[in-house]
Amino acid sequence: MPQHIVVTEYNPLWKEMFEKEAEKIKNILKENLIEIHHIGSTSVPGMAAKPIIDIMPVVRSINDVDNLKNEFENIGYEYLGEFGIKGRRYLRKGGDERTHQIHIFSFSNKHDINRHLALKYYLISHSKDAAVYSQLKRELSLKFPYSIDDYCNGKDSFVKELEERALLWQKSLKI
């Protein structure tokens, strides 16, 4: 059965769910872990989202993460390697009714780390853009309730534009 795309209103428990899962990830990555971030729409207070917790660990060695595949599988993750983004390790939990996603990057991958964090903090600081994005996601989830590809394609250009604005906004803060 394909993934059912459901967008819900913000749930304050998402932060708690992140923290609980982050502890498990820390216990696996140990000294390789530099920092761990809650990213994606569930990390933006007040924003509607698919109730999937996106987690971004930043590590010293991305290649060392591959040796931990079994440990991640033991806590319910499917280990998918780069999965379309060079230098990333992507893992997901919950099958078609996904609950968590991990996007692991090496600290040297400043581009991907920065774009995820810039977007998060931009949306936190720009509630009108967060509201427009929330509405787009609601509409797409109703239009494509069982097609994650169509759902993602429907928001792709909007997200890329948001990301560009977020990066410019972030750059302007570093004056």
PDB file of C-alpha atoms in Angstrom:
ATOM      1  CA  MET A   1       0.000   0.000   0.000  1.00  0.00           C
ATOM      2  CA  PRO A   2       1.400   3.443  -0.895  1.00  0.00           C
ATOM      3  CA  GLN A   3       2.154   6.048   1.733  1.00  0.00           C
ATOM      4  CA  HIS A   4      -0.930   7.994   2.796  1.00  0.00           C
ATOM      5  CA  ILE A   5      -0.096  11.705   2.744  1.00  0.00           C
ATOM      6  CA  VAL A   6      -1.785  13.459   5.650  1.00  0.00           C
ATOM      7  CA  VAL A   7      -1.005  17.028   6.696  1.00  0.00           C
ATOM      8  CA  THR A   8      -2.031  17.939  10.227  1.00  0.00           C
ATOM      9  CA  GLU A   9      -1.961  21.072  12.328  1.00  0.00           C
ATOM     10  CA  TYR A  10       1.118  21.700  14.451  1.00  0.00           C
ATOM     11  CA  ASN A  11       1.510  19.342  17.389  1.00  0.00           C
ATOM     12  CA  PRO A  12       3.675  20.502  20.318  1.00  0.00           C
ATOM     13  CA  LEU A  13       4.508  16.837  21.002  1.00  0.00           C
ATOM     14  CA  TRP A  14       6.659  16.802  17.837  1.00  0.00           C
ATOM     15  CA  LYS A  15       9.472  18.495  19.774  1.00  0.00           C
ATOM     16  CA  GLU A  16       9.290  15.799  22.447  1.00  0.00           C
ATOM     17  CA  MET A  17       9.234  13.069  19.786  1.00  0.00           C
ATOM     18  CA  PHE A  18      12.377  14.572  18.260  1.00  0.00           C
ATOM     19  CA  GLU A  19      14.162  14.699  21.613  1.00  0.00           C
ATOM     20  CA  LYS A  20      13.280  11.088  22.408  1.00  0.00           C
ATOM     21  CA  GLU A  21      14.523   9.837  19.030  1.00  0.00           C
ATOM     22  CA  ALA A  22      17.609  12.083  19.136  1.00  0.00           C
ATOM     23  CA  GLU A  23      18.740  10.273  22.303  1.00  0.00           C
ATOM     24  CA  LYS A  24      18.572   6.912  20.516  1.00  0.00           C
ATOM     25  CA  ILE A  25      20.551   8.318  17.588  1.00  0.00           C
ATOM     26  CA  LYS A  26      23.167   9.846  19.903  1.00  0.00           C
ATOM     27  CA  ASN A  27      23.647   6.431  21.514  1.00  0.00           C
ATOM     28  CA  ILE A  28      24.375   4.919  18.097  1.00  0.00           C
ATOM     29  CA  LEU A  29      26.570   7.656  16.610  1.00  0.00           C
ATOM     30  CA  LYS A  30      28.479   8.286  19.851  1.00  0.00           C
ATOM     31  CA  GLU A  31      31.721  10.297  19.392  1.00  0.00           C
ATOM     32  CA  ASN A  32      31.150  10.620  15.626  1.00  0.00           C
ATOM     33  CA  LEU A  33      28.203  12.949  16.339  1.00  0.00           C
ATOM     34  CA  ILE A  34      28.932  16.676  16.409  1.00  0.00           C
ATOM     35  CA  GLU A  35      25.370  18.023  16.661  1.00  0.00           C
ATOM     36  CA  ILE A  36      21.811  16.958  15.991  1.00  0.00           C
ATOM     37  CA  HIS A  37      18.960  19.134  14.725  1.00  0.00           C
ATOM     38  CA  HIS A  38      15.196  18.899  14.430  1.00  0.00           C
ATOM     39  CA  ILE A  39      14.464  20.106  10.878  1.00  0.00           C
ATOM     40  CA  GLY A  40      11.541  20.197   8.480  1.00  0.00           C
ATOM     41  CA  SER A  41       8.036  21.457   9.057  1.00  0.00           C
ATOM     42  CA  THR A  42       7.537  19.639  12.371  1.00  0.00           C
ATOM     43  CA  SER A  43      10.348  21.799  13.788  1.00  0.00           C
ATOM     44  CA  VAL A  44       8.476  25.051  13.052  1.00  0.00           C
ATOM     45  CA  PRO A  45       5.994  25.952  15.825  1.00  0.00           C
ATOM     46  CA  GLY A  46       2.508  26.588  14.436  1.00  0.00           C
ATOM     47  CA  MET A  47       3.194  25.083  11.020  1.00  0.00           C
ATOM     48  CA  ALA A  48       1.038  22.359   9.478  1.00  0.00           C
ATOM     49  CA  ALA A  49       3.011  19.282   8.452  1.00  0.00           C
ATOM     50  CA  LYS A  50       3.038  15.633   7.628  1.00  0.00           C
ATOM     51  CA  PRO A  51       3.536  14.216  11.143  1.00  0.00           C
ATOM     52  CA  ILE A  52       6.998  12.863  10.298  1.00  0.00           C
ATOM     53  CA  ILE A  53       9.902  13.987  12.472  1.00  0.00           C
ATOM     54  CA  ASP A  54      12.919  14.988  10.373  1.00  0.00           C
ATOM     55  CA  ILE A  55      16.231  14.680  12.181  1.00  0.00           C
ATOM     56  CA  MET A  56      19.587  15.939  10.927  1.00  0.00           C
ATOM     57  CA  PRO A  57      22.664  14.589  12.697  1.00  0.00           C
ATOM     58  CA  VAL A  58      25.968  16.210  11.710  1.00  0.00           C
ATOM     59  CA  VAL A  59      28.915  13.830  11.988  1.00  0.00           C
ATOM     60  CA  ARG A  60      32.686  13.845  11.714  1.00  0.00           C
ATOM     61  CA  SER A  61      32.809  10.920   9.262  1.00  0.00           C
ATOM     62  CA  ILE A  62      29.913  10.055   6.965  1.00  0.00           C
ATOM     63  CA  ASN A  63      31.610   6.806   5.926  1.00  0.00           C
ATOM     64  CA  ASP A  64      31.727   5.583   9.542  1.00  0.00           C
ATOM     65  CA  VAL A  65      27.924   5.856   9.625  1.00  0.00           C
ATOM     66  CA  ASP A  66      27.668   3.027   7.080  1.00  0.00           C
ATOM     67  CA  ASN A  67      29.176   0.652   9.658  1.00  0.00           C
ATOM     68  CA  LEU A  68      26.198   1.363  11.949  1.00  0.00           C
ATOM     69  CA  LYS A  69      23.494   0.202   9.537  1.00  0.00           C
ATOM     70  CA  ASN A  70      22.517  -2.775  11.722  1.00  0.00           C
ATOM     71  CA  GLU A  71      22.270  -0.640  14.860  1.00  0.00           C
ATOM     72  CA  PHE A  72      19.860   1.727  13.105  1.00  0.00           C
ATOM     73  CA  GLU A  73      17.864  -1.224  11.766  1.00  0.00           C
ATOM     74  CA  ASN A  74      17.626  -2.568  15.343  1.00  0.00           C
ATOM     75  CA  ILE A  75      15.710   0.572  16.376  1.00  0.00           C
ATOM     76  CA  GLY A  76      13.343   0.328  13.404  1.00  0.00           C
ATOM     77  CA  TYR A  77      15.043   2.277  10.614  1.00  0.00           C
ATOM     78  CA  GLU A  78      15.381   1.351   6.983  1.00  0.00           C
ATOM     79  CA  TYR A  79      18.887   2.342   5.848  1.00  0.00           C
ATOM     80  CA  LEU A  80      18.767   3.782   2.304  1.00  0.00           C
ATOM     81  CA  GLY A  81      22.259   5.257   1.804  1.00  0.00           C
ATOM     82  CA  GLU A  82      22.525   8.551  -0.089  1.00  0.00           C
ATOM     83  CA  PHE A  83      18.995   8.219  -1.540  1.00  0.00           C
ATOM     84  CA  GLY A  84      19.331  11.012  -4.107  1.00  0.00           C
ATOM     85  CA  ILE A  85      21.496  13.500  -2.222  1.00  0.00           C
ATOM     86  CA  LYS A  86      25.244  13.038  -2.589  1.00  0.00           C
ATOM     87  CA  GLY A  87      27.007  12.794   0.753  1.00  0.00           C
ATOM     88  CA  ARG A  88      23.857  12.180   2.792  1.00  0.00           C
ATOM     89  CA  ARG A  89      22.802   9.045   4.627  1.00  0.00           C
ATOM     90  CA  TYR A  90      19.015   8.735   4.662  1.00  0.00           C
ATOM     91  CA  LEU A  91      17.046   6.505   6.995  1.00  0.00           C
ATOM     92  CA  ARG A  92      13.323   6.197   7.553  1.00  0.00           C
ATOM     93  CA  LYS A  93      11.144   4.578  10.182  1.00  0.00           C
ATOM     94  CA  GLY A  94       7.543   3.423  10.032  1.00  0.00           C
ATOM     95  CA  GLY A  95       7.266   2.011   6.510  1.00  0.00           C
ATOM     96  CA  ASP A  96       4.457   3.510   4.430  1.00  0.00           C
ATOM     97  CA  GLU A  97       3.092   5.305   7.494  1.00  0.00           C
ATOM     98  CA  ARG A  98       6.457   6.893   8.230  1.00  0.00           C
ATOM     99  CA  THR A  99       7.077   8.446  11.648  1.00  0.00           C
ATOM    100  CA  HIS A 100      10.733   9.573  11.459  1.00  0.00           C
ATOM    101  CA  GLN A 101      13.359  10.381   8.843  1.00  0.00           C
ATOM    102  CA  ILE A 102      17.070  10.866   9.453  1.00  0.00           C
ATOM    103  CA  HIS A 103      19.252  12.925   7.126  1.00  0.00           C
ATOM    104  CA  ILE A 104      22.892  12.491   8.205  1.00  0.00           C
ATOM    105  CA  PHE A 105      25.537  14.844   6.811  1.00  0.00           C
ATOM    106  CA  SER A 106      29.254  15.235   7.372  1.00  0.00           C
ATOM    107  CA  PHE A 107      30.219  18.533   9.020  1.00  0.00           C
ATOM    108  CA  SER A 108      32.109  19.321   5.801  1.00  0.00           C
ATOM    109  CA  ASN A 109      28.815  19.397   3.838  1.00  0.00           C
ATOM    110  CA  LYS A 110      28.100  23.013   4.785  1.00  0.00           C
ATOM    111  CA  HIS A 111      25.738  23.531   1.835  1.00  0.00           C
ATOM    112  CA  ASP A 112      23.119  20.930   2.796  1.00  0.00           C
ATOM    113  CA  ILE A 113      23.363  21.583   6.531  1.00  0.00           C
ATOM    114  CA  ASN A 114      23.014  25.323   6.007  1.00  0.00           C
ATOM    115  CA  ARG A 115      20.046  25.128   3.630  1.00  0.00           C
ATOM    116  CA  HIS A 116      18.057  22.950   6.063  1.00  0.00           C
ATOM    117  CA  LEU A 117      18.768  25.188   9.042  1.00  0.00           C
ATOM    118  CA  ALA A 118      18.247  28.431   7.111  1.00  0.00           C
ATOM    119  CA  LEU A 119      14.816  27.259   5.947  1.00  0.00           C
ATOM    120  CA  LYS A 120      13.788  26.203   9.454  1.00  0.00           C
ATOM    121  CA  TYR A 121      14.766  29.516  11.056  1.00  0.00           C
ATOM    122  CA  TYR A 122      13.383  31.544   8.168  1.00  0.00           C
ATOM    123  CA  LEU A 123       9.967  29.895   8.554  1.00  0.00           C
ATOM    124  CA  ILE A 124      10.047  30.417  12.320  1.00  0.00           C
ATOM    125  CA  SER A 125      10.760  34.129  11.721  1.00  0.00           C
ATOM    126  CA  HIS A 126       8.382  34.595   8.764  1.00  0.00           C
ATOM    127  CA  SER A 127       4.966  33.346   9.840  1.00  0.00           C
ATOM    128  CA  LYS A 128       3.220  34.538   6.650  1.00  0.00           C
ATOM    129  CA  ASP A 129       5.487  32.373   4.486  1.00  0.00           C
ATOM    130  CA  ALA A 130       4.997  29.478   6.915  1.00  0.00           C
ATOM    131  CA  ALA A 131       1.219  29.899   6.606  1.00  0.00           C
ATOM    132  CA  VAL A 132       1.366  29.937   2.780  1.00  0.00           C
ATOM    133  CA  TYR A 133       3.564  26.833   2.806  1.00  0.00           C
ATOM    134  CA  SER A 134       1.199  25.116   5.274  1.00  0.00           C
ATOM    135  CA  GLN A 135      -1.761  25.839   3.012  1.00  0.00           C
ATOM    136  CA  LEU A 136       0.061  24.519  -0.054  1.00  0.00           C
ATOM    137  CA  LYS A 137       0.854  21.288   1.783  1.00  0.00           C
ATOM    138  CA  ARG A 138      -2.767  20.880   2.905  1.00  0.00           C
ATOM    139  CA  GLU A 139      -4.004  21.359  -0.676  1.00  0.00           C
ATOM    140  CA  LEU A 140      -1.456  18.945  -2.131  1.00  0.00           C
ATOM    141  CA  SER A 141      -2.218  16.290   0.480  1.00  0.00           C
ATOM    142  CA  LEU A 142      -5.900  16.430  -0.491  1.00  0.00           C
ATOM    143  CA  LYS A 143      -5.108  16.396  -4.209  1.00  0.00           C
ATOM    144  CA  PHE A 144      -2.519  13.580  -3.984  1.00  0.00           C
ATOM    145  CA  PRO A 145      -3.376  11.552  -0.858  1.00  0.00           C
ATOM    146  CA  TYR A 146      -1.502   8.451  -2.054  1.00  0.00           C
ATOM    147  CA  SER A 147       1.209   9.849  -4.318  1.00  0.00           C
ATOM    148  CA  ILE A 148       4.259  11.092  -2.445  1.00  0.00           C
ATOM    149  CA  ASP A 149       5.945  11.859  -5.770  1.00  0.00           C
ATOM    150  CA  ASP A 150       3.115  14.147  -6.940  1.00  0.00           C
ATOM    151  CA  TYR A 151       2.902  15.723  -3.480  1.00  0.00           C
ATOM    152  CA  CYS A 152       6.651  16.475  -3.462  1.00  0.00           C
ATOM    153  CA  ASN A 153       6.675  17.640  -7.081  1.00  0.00           C
ATOM    154  CA  GLY A 154       3.762  19.969  -6.314  1.00  0.00           C
ATOM    155  CA  LYS A 155       5.727  21.810  -3.668  1.00  0.00           C
ATOM    156  CA  ASP A 156       9.212  21.533  -5.185  1.00  0.00           C
ATOM    157  CA  SER A 157       9.452  24.927  -6.914  1.00  0.00           C
ATOM    158  CA  PHE A 158       7.859  26.695  -3.934  1.00  0.00           C
ATOM    159  CA  VAL A 159      10.338  25.071  -1.523  1.00  0.00           C
ATOM    160  CA  LYS A 160      13.312  25.943  -3.742  1.00  0.00           C
ATOM    161  CA  GLU A 161      12.157  29.568  -3.858  1.00  0.00           C
ATOM    162  CA  LEU A 162      11.650  29.569  -0.066  1.00  0.00           C
ATOM    163  CA  GLU A 163      15.101  28.085   0.400  1.00  0.00           C
ATOM    164  CA  GLU A 164      16.671  30.829  -1.727  1.00  0.00           C
ATOM    165  CA  ARG A 165      14.877  33.501   0.314  1.00  0.00           C
ATOM    166  CA  ALA A 166      15.932  31.779   3.531  1.00  0.00           C
ATOM    167  CA  LEU A 167      19.588  31.698   2.498  1.00  0.00           C
ATOM    168  CA  LEU A 168      19.521  35.387   1.497  1.00  0.00           C
ATOM    169  CA  TRP A 169      17.784  36.254   4.766  1.00  0.00           C
ATOM    170  CA  GLN A 170      20.370  34.277   6.738  1.00  0.00           C
ATOM    171  CA  LYS A 171      23.208  35.972   4.877  1.00  0.00           C
ATOM    172  CA  SER A 172      21.705  39.401   5.657  1.00  0.00           C
ATOM    173  CA  LEU A 173      21.781  38.597   9.374  1.00  0.00           C
ATOM    174  CA  LYS A 174      25.527  38.017   9.326  1.00  0.00           C
ATOM    175  CA  ILE A 175      26.414  41.649   8.701  1.00  0.00           C
TER     176      ILE A 175
END
